[in-house]
GROMACS .gro file of C-alpha atoms in nm:
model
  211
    1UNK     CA    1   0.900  -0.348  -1.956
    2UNK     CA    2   0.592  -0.558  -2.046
    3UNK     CA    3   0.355  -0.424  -1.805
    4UNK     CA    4   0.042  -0.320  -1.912
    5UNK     CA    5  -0.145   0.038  -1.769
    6UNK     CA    6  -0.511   0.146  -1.777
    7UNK     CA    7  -0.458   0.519  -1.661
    8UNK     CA    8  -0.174   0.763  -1.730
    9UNK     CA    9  -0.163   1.037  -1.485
   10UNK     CA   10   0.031   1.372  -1.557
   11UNK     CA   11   0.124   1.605  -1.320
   12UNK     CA   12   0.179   1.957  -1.294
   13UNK     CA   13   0.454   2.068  -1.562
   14UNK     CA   14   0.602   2.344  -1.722
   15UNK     CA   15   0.719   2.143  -2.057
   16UNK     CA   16   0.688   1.772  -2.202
   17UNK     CA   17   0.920   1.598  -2.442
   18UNK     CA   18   0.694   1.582  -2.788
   19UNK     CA   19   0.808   1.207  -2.769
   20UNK     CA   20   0.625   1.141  -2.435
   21UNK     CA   21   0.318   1.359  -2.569
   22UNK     CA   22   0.363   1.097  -2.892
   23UNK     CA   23   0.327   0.823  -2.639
   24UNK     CA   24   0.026   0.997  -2.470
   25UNK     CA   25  -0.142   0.993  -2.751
   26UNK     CA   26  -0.060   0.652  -2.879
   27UNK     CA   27  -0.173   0.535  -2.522
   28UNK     CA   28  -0.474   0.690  -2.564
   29UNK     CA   29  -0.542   0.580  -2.871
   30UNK     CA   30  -0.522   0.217  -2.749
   31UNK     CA   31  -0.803   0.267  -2.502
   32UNK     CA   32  -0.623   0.398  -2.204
   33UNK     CA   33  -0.694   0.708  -1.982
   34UNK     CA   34  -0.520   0.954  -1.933
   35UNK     CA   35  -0.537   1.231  -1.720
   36UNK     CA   36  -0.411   1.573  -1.630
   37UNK     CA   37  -0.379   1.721  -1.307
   38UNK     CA   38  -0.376   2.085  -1.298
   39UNK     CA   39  -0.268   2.294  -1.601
   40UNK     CA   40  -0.156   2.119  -1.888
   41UNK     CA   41   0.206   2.198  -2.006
   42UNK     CA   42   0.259   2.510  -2.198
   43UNK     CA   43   0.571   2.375  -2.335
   44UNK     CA   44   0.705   2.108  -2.582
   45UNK     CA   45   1.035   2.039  -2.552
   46UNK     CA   46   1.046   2.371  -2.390
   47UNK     CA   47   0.925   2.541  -2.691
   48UNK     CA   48   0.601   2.726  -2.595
   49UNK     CA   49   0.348   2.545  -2.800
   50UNK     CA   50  -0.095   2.450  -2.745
   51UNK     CA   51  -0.049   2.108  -2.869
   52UNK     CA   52  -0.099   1.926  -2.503
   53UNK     CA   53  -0.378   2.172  -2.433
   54UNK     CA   54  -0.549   2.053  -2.747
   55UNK     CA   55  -0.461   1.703  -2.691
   56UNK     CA   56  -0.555   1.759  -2.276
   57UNK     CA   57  -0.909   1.884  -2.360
   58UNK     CA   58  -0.967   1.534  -2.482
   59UNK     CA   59  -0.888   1.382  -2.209
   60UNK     CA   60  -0.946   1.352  -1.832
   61UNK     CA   61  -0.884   1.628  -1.559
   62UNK     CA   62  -0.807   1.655  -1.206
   63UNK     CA   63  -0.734   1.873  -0.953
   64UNK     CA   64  -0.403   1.859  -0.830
   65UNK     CA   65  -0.549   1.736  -0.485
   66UNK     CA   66  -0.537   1.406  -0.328
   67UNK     CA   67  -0.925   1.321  -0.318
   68UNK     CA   68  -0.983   1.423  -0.674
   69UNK     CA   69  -0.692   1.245  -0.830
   70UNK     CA   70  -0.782   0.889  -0.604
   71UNK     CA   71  -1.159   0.933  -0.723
   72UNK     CA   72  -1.019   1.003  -1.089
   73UNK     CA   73  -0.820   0.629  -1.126
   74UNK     CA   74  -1.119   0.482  -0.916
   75UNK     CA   75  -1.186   0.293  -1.223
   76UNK     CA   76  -0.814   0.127  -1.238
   77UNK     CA   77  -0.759   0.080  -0.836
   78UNK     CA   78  -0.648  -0.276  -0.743
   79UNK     CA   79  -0.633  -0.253  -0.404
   80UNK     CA   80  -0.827  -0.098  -0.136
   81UNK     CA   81  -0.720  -0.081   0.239
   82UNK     CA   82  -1.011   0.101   0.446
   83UNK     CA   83  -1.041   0.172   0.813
   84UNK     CA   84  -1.329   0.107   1.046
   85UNK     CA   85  -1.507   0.445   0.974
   86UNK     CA   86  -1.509   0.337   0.558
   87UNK     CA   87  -1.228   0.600   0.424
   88UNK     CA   88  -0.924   0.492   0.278
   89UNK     CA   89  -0.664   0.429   0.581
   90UNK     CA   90  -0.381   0.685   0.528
   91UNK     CA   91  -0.049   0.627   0.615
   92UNK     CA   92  -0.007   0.284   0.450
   93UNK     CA   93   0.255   0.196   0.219
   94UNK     CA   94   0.176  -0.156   0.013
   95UNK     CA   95   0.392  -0.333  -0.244
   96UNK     CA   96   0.203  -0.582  -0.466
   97UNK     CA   97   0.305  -0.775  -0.679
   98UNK     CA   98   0.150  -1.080  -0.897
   99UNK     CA   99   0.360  -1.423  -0.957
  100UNK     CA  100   0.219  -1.623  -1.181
  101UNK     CA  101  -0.111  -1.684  -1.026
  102UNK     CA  102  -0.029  -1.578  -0.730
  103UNK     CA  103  -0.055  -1.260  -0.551
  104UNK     CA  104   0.130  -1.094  -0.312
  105UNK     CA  105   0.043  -0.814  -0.082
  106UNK     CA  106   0.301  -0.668   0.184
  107UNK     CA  107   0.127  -0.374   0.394
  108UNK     CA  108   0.335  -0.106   0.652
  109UNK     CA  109   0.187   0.120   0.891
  110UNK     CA  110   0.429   0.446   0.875
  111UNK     CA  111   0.288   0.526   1.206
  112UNK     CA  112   0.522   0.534   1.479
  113UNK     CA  113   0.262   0.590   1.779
  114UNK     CA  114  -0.046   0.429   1.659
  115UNK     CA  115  -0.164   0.107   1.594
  116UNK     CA  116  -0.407   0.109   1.224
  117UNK     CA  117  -0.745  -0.024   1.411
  118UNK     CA  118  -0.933  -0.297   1.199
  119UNK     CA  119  -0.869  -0.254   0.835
  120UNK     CA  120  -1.046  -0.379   0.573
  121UNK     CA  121  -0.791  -0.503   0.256
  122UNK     CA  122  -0.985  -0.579  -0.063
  123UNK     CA  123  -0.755  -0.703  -0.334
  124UNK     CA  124  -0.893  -0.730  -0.707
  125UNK     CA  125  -0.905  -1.071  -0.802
  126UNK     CA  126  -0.980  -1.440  -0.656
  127UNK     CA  127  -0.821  -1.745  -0.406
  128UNK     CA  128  -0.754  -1.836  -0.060
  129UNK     CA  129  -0.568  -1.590   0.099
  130UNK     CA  130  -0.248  -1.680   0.337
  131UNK     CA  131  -0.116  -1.498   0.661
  132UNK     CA  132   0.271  -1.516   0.656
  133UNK     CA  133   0.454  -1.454   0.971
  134UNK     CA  134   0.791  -1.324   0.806
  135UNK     CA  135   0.953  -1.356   1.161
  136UNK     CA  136   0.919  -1.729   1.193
  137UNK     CA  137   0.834  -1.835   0.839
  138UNK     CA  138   0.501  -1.969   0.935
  139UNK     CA  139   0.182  -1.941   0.728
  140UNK     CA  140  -0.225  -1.927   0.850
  141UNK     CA  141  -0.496  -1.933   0.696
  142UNK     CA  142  -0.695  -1.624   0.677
  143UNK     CA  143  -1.117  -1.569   0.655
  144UNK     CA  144  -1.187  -1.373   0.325
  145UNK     CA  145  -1.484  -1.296   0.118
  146UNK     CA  146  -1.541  -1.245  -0.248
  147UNK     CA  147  -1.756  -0.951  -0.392
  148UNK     CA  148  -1.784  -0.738  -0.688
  149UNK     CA  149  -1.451  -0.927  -0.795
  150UNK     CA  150  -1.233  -0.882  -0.528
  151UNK     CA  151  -1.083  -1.052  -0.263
  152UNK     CA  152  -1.184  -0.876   0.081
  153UNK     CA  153  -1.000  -0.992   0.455
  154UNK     CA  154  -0.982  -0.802   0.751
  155UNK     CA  155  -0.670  -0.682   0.879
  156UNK     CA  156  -0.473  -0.499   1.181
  157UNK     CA  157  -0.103  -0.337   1.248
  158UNK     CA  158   0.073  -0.248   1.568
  159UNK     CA  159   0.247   0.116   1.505
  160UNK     CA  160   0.533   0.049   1.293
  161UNK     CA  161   0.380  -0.254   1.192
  162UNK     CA  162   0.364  -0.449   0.895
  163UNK     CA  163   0.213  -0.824   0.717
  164UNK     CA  164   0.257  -1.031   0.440
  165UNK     CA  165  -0.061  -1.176   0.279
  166UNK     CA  166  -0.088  -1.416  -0.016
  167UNK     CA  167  -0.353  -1.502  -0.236
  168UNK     CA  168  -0.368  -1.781  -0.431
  169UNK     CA  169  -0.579  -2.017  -0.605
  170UNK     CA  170  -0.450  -2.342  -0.412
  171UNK     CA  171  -0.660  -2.434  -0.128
  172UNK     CA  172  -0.416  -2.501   0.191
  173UNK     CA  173  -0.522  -2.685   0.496
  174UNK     CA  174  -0.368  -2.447   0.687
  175UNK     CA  175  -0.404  -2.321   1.092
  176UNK     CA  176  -0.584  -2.002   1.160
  177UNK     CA  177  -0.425  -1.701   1.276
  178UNK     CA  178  -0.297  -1.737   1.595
  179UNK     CA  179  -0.540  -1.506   1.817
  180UNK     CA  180  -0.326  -1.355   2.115
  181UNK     CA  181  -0.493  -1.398   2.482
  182UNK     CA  182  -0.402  -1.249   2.836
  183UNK     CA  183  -0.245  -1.533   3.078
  184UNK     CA  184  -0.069  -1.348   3.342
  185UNK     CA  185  -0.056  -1.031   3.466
  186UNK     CA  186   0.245  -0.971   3.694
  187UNK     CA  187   0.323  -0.643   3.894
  188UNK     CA  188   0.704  -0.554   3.888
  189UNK     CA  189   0.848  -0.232   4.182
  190UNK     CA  190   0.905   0.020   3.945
  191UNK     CA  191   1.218   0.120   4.179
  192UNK     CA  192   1.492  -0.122   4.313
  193UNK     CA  193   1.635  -0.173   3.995
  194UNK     CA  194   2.024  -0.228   3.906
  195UNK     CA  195   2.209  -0.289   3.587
  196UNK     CA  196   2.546  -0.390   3.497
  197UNK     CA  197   2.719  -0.335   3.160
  198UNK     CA  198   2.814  -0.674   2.993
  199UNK     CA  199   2.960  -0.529   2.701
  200UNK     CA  200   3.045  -0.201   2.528
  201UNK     CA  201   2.711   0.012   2.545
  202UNK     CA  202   2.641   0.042   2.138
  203UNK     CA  203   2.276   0.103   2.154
  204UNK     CA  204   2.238   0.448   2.372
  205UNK     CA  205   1.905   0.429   2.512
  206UNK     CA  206   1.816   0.769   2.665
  207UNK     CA  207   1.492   0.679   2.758
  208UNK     CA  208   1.375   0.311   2.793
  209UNK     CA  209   1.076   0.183   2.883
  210UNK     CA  210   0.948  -0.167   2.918
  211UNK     CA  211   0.611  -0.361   3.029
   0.00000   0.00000   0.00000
């Protein structure tokens, strides 16, 4: 639609429809980067032709590997998500998404065993940045820092886990985030134990656990 792009990447092919390759180069032509990773295309509109090898030499290139492609759109990243050690945490799917003048940033962990450790998020851009619990609708206030243009919070997930941040330019006077504390420990037989069914067993558990 109307969004607007800084960096085009292209990916391994075999052929590219001349109108995309007329939209590369319009792109280009308008300031934008764009960049190829691997071989360019030997094909145009599956006719063998060396017009996007001519066109790619004027451009950007990348290996078609996962550190030289991320360092390649350095320039355009809006979001940064970093683990304790200073490397980009992987295994974290984001959606972002600006509203107005508003921002909104949902984060998942796709691990299923391990929690992410501290994270730290820096989003591109400025305001007061919100903690909303999705599970009971209520919102916190969350300690952030700007630098270099960014918005920068610290961050954690359970495995499996996920949050909801906003930032925004209103300043709320809301709670902090609720920090969780130890009250009780209490020691339960780990034999003994009976169960009745109350109802049609539609959830097999084969092996349940519980603490």
């Amino acid at each position: 639609g109307q969004a607007a792009y800084n960096v085009l990447l292209v990916p391994p092919l075999d052929t590219l429809r001349s109108t995309t390759l007329e939209l590369l180069r319009e792109f280009r032509g308008a300031g934008g980067a764009v960049v190829f990773c691997g071989s360019p295309p030997s094909y145009v509109d599956a006719t063998r032709s060396d017009d996007i090898a001519a066109f790619a030499r004027d451009c950007d290139y990348a290996p078609f590997e996962r550190g030289a492609i991320a360092a390649a759109v350095q320039k355009a990243r809006t979001l940064s998500i970093r683990s304790d050690s200073g490397g980009e945490k992987a295994g974290i799917l984001y959606m972002l998404r600006r509203d107005g003048e508003a921002v909104r940033l949902f984060i998942c962990n796709t691990d299923r065993k391990n929690p992410t450790g501290d994270l730290t998020v820096s989003v591109q851009g400025e305001g007061n940045v919100q903690f909303w619990d999705v599970g009971t609708g209520r919102r916190y206030a969350v300690d952030a820092d700007q630098a270099d243009g960014a918005v920068r919070f610290s961050a954690a997930m359970p495995a499996s886990g996920s949050r909801m941040y906003v930032i925004t330019p209103e300043q709320e006077a809301l709670p902090p985030v609720e920090e969780l504390r130890e009250v009780r420990v209490t020691e339960l037989p780990a034999d003994d134990w009976t169960a009745t069914l109350a109802d049609y067993n539609v959830l097999v558990l084969a092996t349940p656990e519980f603490k």
